JSON list of C-alpha atoms in Angstrom, two decimals:
[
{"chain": "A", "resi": 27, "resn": "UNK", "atom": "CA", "xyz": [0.00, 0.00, 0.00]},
{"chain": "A", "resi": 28, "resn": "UNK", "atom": "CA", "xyz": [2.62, 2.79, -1.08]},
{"chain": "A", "resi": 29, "resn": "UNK", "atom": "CA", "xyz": [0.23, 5.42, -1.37]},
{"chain": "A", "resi": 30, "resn": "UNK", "atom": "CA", "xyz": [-1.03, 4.83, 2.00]},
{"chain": "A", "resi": 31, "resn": "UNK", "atom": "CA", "xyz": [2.69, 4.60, 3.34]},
{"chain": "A", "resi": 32, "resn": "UNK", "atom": "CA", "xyz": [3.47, 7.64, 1.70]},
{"chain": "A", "resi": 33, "resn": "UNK", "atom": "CA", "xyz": [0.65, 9.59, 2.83]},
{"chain": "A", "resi": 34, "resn": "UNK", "atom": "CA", "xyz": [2.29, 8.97, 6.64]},
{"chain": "A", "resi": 35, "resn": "UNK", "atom": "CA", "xyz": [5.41, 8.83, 5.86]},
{"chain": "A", "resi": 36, "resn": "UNK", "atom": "CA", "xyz": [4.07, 12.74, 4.21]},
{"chain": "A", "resi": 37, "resn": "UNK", "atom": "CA", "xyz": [2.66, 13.28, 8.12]},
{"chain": "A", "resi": 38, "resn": "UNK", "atom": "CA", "xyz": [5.55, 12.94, 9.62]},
{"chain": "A", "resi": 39, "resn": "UNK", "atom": "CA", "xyz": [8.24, 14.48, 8.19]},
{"chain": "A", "resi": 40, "resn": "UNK", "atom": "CA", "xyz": [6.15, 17.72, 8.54]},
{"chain": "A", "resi": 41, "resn": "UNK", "atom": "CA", "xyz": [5.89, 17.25, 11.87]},
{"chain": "A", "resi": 42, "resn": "UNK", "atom": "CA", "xyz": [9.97, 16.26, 11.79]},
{"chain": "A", "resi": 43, "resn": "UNK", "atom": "CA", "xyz": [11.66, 17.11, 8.55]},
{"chain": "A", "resi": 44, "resn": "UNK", "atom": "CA", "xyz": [14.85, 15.15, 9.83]},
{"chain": "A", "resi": 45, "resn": "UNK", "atom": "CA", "xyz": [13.74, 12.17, 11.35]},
{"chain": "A", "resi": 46, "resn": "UNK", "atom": "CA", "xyz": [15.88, 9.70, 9.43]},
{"chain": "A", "resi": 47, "resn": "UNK", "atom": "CA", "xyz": [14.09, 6.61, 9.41]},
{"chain": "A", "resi": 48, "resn": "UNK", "atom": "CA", "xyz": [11.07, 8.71, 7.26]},
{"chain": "A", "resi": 49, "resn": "UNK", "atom": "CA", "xyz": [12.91, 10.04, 5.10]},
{"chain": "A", "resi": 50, "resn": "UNK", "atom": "CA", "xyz": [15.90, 6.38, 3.92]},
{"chain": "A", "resi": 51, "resn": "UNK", "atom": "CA", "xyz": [11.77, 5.20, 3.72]},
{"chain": "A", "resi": 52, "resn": "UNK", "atom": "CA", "xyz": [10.88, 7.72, 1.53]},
{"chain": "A", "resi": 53, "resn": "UNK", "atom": "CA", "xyz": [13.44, 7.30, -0.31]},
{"chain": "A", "resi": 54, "resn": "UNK", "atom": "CA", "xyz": [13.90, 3.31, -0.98]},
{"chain": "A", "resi": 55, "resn": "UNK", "atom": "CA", "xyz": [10.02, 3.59, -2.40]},
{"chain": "A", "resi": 56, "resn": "UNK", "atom": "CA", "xyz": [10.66, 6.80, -4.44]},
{"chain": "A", "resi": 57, "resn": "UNK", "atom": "CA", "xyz": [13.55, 4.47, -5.60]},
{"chain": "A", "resi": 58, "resn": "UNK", "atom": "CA", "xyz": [11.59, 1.81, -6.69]},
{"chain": "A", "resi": 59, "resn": "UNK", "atom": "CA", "xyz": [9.34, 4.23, -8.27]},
{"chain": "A", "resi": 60, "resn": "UNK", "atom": "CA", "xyz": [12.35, 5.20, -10.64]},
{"chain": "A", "resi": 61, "resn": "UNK", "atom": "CA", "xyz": [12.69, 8.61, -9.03]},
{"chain": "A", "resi": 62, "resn": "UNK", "atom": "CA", "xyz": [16.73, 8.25, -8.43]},
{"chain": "A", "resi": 63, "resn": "UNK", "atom": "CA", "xyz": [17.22, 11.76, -8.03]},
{"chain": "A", "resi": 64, "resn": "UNK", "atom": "CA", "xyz": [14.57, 12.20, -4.83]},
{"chain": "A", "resi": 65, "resn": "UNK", "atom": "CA", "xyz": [16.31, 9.19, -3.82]},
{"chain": "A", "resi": 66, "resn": "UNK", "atom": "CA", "xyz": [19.44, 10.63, -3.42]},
{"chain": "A", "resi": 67, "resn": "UNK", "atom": "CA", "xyz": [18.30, 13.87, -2.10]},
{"chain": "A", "resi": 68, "resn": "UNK", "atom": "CA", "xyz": [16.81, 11.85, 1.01]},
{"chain": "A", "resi": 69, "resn": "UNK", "atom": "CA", "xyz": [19.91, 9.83, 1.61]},
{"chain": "A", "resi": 70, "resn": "UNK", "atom": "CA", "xyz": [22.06, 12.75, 1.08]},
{"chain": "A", "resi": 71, "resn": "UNK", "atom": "CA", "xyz": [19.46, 14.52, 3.58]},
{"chain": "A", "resi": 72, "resn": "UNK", "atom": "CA", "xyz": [20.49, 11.59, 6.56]},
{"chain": "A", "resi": 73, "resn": "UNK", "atom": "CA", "xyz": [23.80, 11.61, 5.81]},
{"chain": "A", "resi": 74, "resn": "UNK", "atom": "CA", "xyz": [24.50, 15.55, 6.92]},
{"chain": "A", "resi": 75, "resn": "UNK", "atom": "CA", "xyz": [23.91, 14.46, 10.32]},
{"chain": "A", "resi": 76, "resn": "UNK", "atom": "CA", "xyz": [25.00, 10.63, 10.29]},
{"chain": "A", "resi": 77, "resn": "UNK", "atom": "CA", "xyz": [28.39, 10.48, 7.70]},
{"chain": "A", "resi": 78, "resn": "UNK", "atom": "CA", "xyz": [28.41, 6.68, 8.31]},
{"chain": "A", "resi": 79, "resn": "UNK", "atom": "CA", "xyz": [24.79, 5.80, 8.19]},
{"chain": "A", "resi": 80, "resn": "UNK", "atom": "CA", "xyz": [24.61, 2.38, 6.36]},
{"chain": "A", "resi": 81, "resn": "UNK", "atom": "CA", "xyz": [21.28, 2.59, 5.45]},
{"chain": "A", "resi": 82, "resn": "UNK", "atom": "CA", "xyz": [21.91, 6.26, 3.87]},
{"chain": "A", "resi": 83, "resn": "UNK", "atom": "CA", "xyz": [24.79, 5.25, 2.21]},
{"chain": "A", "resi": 84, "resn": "UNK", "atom": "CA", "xyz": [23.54, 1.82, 0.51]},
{"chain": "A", "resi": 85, "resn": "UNK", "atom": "CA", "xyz": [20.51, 3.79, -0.73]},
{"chain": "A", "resi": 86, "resn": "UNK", "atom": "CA", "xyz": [22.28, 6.54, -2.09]},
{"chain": "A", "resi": 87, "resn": "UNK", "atom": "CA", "xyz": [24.95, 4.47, -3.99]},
{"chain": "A", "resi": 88, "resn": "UNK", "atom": "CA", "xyz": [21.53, 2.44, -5.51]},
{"chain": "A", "resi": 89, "resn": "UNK", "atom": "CA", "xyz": [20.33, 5.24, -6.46]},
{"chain": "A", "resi": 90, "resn": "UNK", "atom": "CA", "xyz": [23.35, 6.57, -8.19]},
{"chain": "A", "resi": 91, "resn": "UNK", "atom": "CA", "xyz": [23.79, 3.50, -9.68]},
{"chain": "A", "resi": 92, "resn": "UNK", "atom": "CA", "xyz": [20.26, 3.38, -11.09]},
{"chain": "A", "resi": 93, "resn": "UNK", "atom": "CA", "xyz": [20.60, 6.91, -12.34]},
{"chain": "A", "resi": 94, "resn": "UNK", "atom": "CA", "xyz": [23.92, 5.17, -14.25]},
{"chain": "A", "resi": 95, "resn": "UNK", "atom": "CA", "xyz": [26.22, 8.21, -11.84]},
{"chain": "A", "resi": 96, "resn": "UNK", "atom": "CA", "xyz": [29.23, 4.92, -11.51]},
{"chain": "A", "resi": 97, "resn": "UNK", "atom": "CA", "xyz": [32.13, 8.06, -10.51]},
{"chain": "A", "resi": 98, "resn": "UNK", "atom": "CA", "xyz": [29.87, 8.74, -7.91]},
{"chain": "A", "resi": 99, "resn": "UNK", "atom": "CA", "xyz": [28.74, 5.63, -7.11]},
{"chain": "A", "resi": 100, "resn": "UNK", "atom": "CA", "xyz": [32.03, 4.18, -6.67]},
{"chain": "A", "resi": 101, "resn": "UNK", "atom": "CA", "xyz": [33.10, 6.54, -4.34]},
{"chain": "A", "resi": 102, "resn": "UNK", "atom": "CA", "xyz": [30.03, 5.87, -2.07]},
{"chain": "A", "resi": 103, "resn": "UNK", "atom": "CA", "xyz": [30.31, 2.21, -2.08]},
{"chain": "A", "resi": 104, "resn": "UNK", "atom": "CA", "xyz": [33.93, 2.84, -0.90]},
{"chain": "A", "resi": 105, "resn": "UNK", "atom": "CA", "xyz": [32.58, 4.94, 1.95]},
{"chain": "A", "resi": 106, "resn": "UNK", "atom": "CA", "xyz": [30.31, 1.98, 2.80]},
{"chain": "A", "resi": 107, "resn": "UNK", "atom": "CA", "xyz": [32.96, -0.27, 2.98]},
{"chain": "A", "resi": 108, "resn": "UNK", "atom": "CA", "xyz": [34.49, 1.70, 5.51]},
{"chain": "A", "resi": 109, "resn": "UNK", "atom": "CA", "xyz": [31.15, 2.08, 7.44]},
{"chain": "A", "resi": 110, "resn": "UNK", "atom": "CA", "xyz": [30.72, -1.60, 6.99]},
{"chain": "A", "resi": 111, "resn": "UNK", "atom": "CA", "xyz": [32.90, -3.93, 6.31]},
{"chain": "A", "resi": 112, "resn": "UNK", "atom": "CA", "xyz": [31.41, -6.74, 6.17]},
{"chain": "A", "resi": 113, "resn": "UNK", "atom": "CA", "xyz": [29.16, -5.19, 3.52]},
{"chain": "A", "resi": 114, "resn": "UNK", "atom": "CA", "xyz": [28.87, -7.96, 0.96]},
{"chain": "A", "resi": 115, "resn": "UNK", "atom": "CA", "xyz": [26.59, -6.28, -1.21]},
{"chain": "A", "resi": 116, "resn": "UNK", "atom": "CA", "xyz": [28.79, -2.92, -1.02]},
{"chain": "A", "resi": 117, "resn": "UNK", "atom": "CA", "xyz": [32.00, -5.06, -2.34]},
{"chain": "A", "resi": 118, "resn": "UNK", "atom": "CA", "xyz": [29.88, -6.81, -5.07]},
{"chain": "A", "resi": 119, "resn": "UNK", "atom": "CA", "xyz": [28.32, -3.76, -6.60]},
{"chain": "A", "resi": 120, "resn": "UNK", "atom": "CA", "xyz": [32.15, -2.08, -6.05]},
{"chain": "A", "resi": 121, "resn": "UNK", "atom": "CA", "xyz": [33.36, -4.89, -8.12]},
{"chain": "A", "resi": 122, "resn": "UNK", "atom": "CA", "xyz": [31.11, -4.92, -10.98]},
{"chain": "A", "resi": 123, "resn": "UNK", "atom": "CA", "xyz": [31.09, -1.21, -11.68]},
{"chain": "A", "resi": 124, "resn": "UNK", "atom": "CA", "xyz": [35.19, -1.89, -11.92]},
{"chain": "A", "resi": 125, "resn": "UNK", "atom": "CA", "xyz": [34.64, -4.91, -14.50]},
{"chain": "A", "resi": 126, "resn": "UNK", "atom": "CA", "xyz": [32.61, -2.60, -16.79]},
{"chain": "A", "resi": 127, "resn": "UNK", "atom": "CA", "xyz": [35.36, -0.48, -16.82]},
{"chain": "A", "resi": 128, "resn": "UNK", "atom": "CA", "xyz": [37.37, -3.23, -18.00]},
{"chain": "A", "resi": 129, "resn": "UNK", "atom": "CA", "xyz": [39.13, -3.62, -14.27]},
{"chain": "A", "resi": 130, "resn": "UNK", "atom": "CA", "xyz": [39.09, -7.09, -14.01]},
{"chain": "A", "resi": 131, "resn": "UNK", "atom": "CA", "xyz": [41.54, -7.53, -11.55]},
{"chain": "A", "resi": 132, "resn": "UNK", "atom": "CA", "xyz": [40.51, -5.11, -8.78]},
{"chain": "A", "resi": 133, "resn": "UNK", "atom": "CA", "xyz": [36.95, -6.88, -9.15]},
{"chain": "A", "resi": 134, "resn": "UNK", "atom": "CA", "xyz": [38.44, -10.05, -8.26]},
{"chain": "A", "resi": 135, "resn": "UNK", "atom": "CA", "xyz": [39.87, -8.13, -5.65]},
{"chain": "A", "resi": 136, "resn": "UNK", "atom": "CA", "xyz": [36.93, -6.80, -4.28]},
{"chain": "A", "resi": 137, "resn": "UNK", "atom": "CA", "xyz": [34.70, -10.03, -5.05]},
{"chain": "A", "resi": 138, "resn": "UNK", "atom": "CA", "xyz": [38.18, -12.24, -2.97]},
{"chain": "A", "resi": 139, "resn": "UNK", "atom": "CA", "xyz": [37.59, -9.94, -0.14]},
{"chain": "A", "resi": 140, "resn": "UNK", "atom": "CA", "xyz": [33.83, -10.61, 0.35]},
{"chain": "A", "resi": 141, "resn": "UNK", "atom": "CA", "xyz": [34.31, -14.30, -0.14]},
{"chain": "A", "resi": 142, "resn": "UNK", "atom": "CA", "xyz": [37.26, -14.14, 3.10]},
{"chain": "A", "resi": 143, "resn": "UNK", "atom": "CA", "xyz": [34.08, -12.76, 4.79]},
{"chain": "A", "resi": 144, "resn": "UNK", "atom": "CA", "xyz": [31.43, -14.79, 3.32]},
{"chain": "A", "resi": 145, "resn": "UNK", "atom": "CA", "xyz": [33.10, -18.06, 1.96]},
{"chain": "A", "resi": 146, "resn": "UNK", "atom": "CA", "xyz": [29.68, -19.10, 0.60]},
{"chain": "A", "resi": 147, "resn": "UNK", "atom": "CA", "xyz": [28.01, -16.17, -0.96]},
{"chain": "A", "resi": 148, "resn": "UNK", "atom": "CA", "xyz": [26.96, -17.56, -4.15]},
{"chain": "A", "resi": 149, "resn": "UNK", "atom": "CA", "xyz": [26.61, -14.15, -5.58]},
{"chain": "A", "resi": 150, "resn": "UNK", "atom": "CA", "xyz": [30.19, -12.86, -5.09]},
{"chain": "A", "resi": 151, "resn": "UNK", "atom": "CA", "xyz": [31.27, -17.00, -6.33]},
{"chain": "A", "resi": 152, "resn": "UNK", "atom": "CA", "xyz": [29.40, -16.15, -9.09]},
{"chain": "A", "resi": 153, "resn": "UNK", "atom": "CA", "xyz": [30.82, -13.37, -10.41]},
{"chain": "A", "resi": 154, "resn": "UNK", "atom": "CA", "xyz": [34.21, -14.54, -9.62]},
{"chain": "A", "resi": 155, "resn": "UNK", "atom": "CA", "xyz": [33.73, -17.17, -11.70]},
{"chain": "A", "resi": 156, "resn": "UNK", "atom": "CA", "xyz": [32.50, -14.60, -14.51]},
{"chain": "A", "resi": 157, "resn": "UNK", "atom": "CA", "xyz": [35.75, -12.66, -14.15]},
{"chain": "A", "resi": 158, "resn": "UNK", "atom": "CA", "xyz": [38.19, -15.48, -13.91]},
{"chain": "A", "resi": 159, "resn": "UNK", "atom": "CA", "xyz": [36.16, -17.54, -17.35]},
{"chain": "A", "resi": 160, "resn": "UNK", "atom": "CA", "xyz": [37.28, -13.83, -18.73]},
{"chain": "A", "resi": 161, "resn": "UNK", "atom": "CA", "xyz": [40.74, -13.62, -17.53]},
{"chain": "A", "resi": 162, "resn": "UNK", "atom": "CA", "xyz": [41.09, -17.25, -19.19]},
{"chain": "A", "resi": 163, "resn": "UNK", "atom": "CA", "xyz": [42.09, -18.52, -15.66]},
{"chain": "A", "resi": 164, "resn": "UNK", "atom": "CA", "xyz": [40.49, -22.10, -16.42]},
{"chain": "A", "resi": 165, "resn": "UNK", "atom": "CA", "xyz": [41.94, -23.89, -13.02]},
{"chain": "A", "resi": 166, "resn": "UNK", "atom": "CA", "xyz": [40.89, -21.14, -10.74]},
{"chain": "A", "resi": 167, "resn": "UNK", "atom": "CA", "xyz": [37.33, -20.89, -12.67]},
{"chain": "A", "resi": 168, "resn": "UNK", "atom": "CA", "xyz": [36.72, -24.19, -12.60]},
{"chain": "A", "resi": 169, "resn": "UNK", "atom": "CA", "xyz": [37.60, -24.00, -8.53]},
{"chain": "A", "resi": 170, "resn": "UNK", "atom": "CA", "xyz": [35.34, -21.75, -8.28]},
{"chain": "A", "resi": 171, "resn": "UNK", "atom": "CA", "xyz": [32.21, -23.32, -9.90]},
{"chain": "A", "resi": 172, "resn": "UNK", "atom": "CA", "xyz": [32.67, -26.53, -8.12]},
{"chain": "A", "resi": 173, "resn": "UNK", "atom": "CA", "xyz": [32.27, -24.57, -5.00]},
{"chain": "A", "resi": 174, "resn": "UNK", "atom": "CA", "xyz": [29.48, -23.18, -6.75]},
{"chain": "A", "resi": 175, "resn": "UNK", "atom": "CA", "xyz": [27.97, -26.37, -7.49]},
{"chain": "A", "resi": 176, "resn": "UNK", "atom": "CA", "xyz": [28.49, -27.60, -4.16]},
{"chain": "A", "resi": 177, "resn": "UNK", "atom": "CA", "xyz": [26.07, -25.02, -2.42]},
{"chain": "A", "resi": 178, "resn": "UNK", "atom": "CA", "xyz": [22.28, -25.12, -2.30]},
{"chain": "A", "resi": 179, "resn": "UNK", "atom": "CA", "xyz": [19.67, -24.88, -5.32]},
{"chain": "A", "resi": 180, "resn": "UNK", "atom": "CA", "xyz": [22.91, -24.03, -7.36]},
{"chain": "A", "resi": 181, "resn": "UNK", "atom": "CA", "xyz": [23.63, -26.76, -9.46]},
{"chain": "A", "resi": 182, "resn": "UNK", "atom": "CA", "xyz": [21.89, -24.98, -12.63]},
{"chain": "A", "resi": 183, "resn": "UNK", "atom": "CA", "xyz": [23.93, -21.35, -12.33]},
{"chain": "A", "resi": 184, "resn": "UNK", "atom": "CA", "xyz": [26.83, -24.41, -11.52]},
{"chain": "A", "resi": 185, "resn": "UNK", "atom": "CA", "xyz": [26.76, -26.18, -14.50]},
{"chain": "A", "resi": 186, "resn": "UNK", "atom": "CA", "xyz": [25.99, -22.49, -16.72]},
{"chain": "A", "resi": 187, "resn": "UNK", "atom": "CA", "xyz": [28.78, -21.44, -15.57]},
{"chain": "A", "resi": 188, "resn": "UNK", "atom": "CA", "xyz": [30.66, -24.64, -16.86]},
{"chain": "A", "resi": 189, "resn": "UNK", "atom": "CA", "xyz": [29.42, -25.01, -19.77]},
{"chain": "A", "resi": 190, "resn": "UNK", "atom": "CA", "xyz": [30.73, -21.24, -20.24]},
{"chain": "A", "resi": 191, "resn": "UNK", "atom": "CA", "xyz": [34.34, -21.92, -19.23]},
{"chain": "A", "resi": 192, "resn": "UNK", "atom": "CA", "xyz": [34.33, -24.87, -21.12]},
{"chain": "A", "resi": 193, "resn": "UNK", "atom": "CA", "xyz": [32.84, -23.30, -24.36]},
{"chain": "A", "resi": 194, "resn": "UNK", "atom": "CA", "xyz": [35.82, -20.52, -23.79]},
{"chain": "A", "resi": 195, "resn": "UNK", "atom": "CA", "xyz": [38.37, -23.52, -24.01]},
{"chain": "A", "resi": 196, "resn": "UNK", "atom": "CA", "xyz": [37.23, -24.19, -27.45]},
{"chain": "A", "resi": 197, "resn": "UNK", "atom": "CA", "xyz": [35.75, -27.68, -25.97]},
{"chain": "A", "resi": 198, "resn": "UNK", "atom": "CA", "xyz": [32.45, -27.10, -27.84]},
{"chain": "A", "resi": 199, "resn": "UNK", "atom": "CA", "xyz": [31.37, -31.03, -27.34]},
{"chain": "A", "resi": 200, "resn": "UNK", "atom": "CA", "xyz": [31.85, -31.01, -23.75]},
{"chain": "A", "resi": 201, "resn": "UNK", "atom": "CA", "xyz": [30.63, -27.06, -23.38]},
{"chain": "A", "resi": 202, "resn": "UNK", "atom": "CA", "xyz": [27.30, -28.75, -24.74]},
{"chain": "A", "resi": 203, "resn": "UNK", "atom": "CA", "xyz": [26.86, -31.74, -21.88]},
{"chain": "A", "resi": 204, "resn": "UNK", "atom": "CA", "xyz": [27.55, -29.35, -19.59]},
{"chain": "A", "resi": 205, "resn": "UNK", "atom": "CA", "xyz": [24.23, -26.99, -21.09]},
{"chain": "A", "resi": 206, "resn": "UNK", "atom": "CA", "xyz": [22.36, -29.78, -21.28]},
{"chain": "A", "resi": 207, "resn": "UNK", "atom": "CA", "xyz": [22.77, -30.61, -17.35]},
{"chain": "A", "resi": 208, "resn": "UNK", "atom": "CA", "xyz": [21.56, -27.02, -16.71]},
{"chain": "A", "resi": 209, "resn": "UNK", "atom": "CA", "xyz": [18.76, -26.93, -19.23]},
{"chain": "A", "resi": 210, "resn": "UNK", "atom": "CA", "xyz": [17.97, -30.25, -17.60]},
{"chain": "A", "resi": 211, "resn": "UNK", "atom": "CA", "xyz": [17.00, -28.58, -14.62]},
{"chain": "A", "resi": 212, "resn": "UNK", "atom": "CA", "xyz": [15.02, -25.47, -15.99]},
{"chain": "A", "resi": 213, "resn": "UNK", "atom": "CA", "xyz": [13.76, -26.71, -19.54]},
{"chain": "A", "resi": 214, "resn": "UNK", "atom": "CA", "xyz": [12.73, -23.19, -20.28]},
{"chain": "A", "resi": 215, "resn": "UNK", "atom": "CA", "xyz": [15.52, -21.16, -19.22]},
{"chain": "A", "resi": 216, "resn": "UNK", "atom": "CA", "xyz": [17.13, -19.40, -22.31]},
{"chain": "A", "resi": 217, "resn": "UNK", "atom": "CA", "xyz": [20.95, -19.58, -21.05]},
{"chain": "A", "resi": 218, "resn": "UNK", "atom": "CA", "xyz": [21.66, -22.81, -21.82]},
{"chain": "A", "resi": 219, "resn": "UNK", "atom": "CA", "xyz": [19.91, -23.29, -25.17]},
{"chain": "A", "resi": 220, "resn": "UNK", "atom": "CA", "xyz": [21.57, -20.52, -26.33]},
{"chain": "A", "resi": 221, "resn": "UNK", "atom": "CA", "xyz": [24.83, -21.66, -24.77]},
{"chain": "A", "resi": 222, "resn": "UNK", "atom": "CA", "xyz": [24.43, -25.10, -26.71]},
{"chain": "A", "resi": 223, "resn": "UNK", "atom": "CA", "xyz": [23.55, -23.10, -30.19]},
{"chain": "A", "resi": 224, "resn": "UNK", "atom": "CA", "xyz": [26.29, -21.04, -29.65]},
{"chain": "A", "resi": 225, "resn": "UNK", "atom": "CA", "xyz": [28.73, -24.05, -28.73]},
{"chain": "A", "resi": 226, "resn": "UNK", "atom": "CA", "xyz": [27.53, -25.85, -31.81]},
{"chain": "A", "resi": 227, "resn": "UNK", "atom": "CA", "xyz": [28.25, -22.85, -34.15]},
{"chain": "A", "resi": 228, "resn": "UNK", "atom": "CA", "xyz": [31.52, -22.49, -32.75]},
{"chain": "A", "resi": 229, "resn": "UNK", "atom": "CA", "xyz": [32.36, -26.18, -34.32]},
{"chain": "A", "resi": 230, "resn": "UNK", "atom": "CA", "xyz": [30.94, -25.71, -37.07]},
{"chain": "A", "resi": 231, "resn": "UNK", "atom": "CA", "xyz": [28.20, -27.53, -36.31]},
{"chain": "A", "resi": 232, "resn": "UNK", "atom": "CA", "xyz": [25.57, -25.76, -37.86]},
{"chain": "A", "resi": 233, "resn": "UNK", "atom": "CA", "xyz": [22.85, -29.14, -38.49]},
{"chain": "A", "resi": 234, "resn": "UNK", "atom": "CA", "xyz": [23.34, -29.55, -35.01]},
{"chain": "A", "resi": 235, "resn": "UNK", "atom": "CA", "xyz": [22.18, -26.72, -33.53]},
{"chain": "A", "resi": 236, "resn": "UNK", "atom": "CA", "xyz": [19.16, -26.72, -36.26]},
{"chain": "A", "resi": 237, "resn": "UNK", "atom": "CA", "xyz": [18.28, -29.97, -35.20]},
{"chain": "A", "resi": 238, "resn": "UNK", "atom": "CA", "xyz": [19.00, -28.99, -31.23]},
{"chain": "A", "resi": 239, "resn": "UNK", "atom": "CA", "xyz": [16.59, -25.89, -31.79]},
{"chain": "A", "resi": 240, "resn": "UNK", "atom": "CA", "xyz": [14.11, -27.59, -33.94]},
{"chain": "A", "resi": 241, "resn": "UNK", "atom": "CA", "xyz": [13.46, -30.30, -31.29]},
{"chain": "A", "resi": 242, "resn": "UNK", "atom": "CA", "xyz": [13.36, -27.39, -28.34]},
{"chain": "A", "resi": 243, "resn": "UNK", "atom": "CA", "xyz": [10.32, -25.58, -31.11]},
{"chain": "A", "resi": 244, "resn": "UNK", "atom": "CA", "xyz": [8.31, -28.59, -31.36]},
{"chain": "A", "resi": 245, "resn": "UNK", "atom": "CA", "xyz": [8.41, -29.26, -27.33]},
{"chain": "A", "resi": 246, "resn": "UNK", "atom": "CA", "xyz": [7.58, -25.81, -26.75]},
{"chain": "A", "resi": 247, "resn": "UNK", "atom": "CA", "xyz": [5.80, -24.41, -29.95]},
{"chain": "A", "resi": 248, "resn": "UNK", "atom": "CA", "xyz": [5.30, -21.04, -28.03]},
{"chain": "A", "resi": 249, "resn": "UNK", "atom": "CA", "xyz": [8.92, -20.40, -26.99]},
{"chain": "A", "resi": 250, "resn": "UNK", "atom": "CA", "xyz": [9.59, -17.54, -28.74]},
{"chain": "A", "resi": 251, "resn": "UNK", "atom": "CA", "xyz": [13.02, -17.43, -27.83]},
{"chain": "A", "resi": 252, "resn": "UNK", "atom": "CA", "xyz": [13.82, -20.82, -29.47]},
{"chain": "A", "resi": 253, "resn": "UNK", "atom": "CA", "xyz": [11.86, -19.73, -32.37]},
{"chain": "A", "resi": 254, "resn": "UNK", "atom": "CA", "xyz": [14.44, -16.28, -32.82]},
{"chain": "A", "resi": 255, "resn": "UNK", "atom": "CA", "xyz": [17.30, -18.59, -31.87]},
{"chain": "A", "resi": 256, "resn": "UNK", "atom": "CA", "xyz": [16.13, -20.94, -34.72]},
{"chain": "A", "resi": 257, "resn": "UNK", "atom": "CA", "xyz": [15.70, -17.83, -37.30]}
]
């Protein structure tokens, strides 16, 4: 009921234009309404009188990175890192806005860091593994996504990840049984059909992949996405 929470949320920060817990409120759902910039006004608004407030500084580095500010962004994530180290989330997004910018290694910094913390946090795991399938560091990648597939209701982003690596290697055969074990587990999930097109292509296997995507059409005649893969 937003309207209903921002109606007294509205109530009392009239009453108390400071009160901090209205207004990181205020701005998390003006934040998920796409309004970045009131977003960042309220965090900016706590974090006059509280420099270190985690709250005020994870919602204004969201915010910045929704409104696609990374300088800035990166710089706040920083500060939350200081305010909290054991910020998993802080490191992660840290890490990814350096891989865009084609800092590889300071992301696996960042993402090594979390994972000293949090030696099972699948999401940091999994974009290790992302970074070290780019860095062509197949040993340490393949580390990696066995420890992936070791955890919990992860055997699918597991066995992705492996058929990625291996598809990297040039091993286009066993890049595809390694697809097929993840599309085994979600049928409808477009990642590892299009890994197994891909892998077939890449060995010059075109009446393979026809035939792969021709039998995934007839199972599922409204798949669209098997359909463009197909054309």
């Amino acid at each position: 009921e937003r309207e209903r929470a921002r109606t007294l949320l509205g109530e009392v920060l009239k009453e108390d234009p400071a009160n901090a817990e209205a207004l990181l409120l205020r701005g998390n759902l003006l934040l998920a309404g796409n309004d970045a910039e009131g977003a960042v006004a309220d965090a900016r608004t706590v974090l006059r009188t509280a420099p270190r407030s985690v709250p005020a500084l994870r919602l204004l580095a969201d915010a910045q990175m929704r409104g696609s500010d990374a300088t800035l962004a990166m710089d706040t994530l920083a500060q939350l890192i200081e305010a909290d180290p054991d910020s998993a989330f802080a490191r992660e997004a840290l890490a990814a806005l350096h891989v865009r910018r084609g800092n590889l290694d300071k992301g696996l910094d960042l993402l090594n860091a979390a994972l000293n913390r949090a030696p099972q946090r699948a999401q940091s795991l999994l974009a290790k593994a992302e970074i070290l399938i780019a860095q062509r560091k197949w040993d340490e990648a393949n580390t990696t996504i066995q420890a992936i597939l070791a955890l919990p209701d992860r055997a699918f982003d597991g066995h992705l990840l492996a058929g990625r690596r291996l598809q990297a290697m040039g091993r286009g055969d066993d890049a595809v049984r390694a697809f097929e074990q993840a599309r085994a587990l979600k049928p409808g999930a477009p990642e590892p059909l299009t890994g197994i097109a891909q892998s077939y292509l890449a060995a010059d296997k075109t009446k393979e992949a026809i035939a792969t995507l021709r039998k995934a059409t007839a199972a599922a005649p409204q798949d669209a996405f098997a359909h463009n893969l197909l054309g």
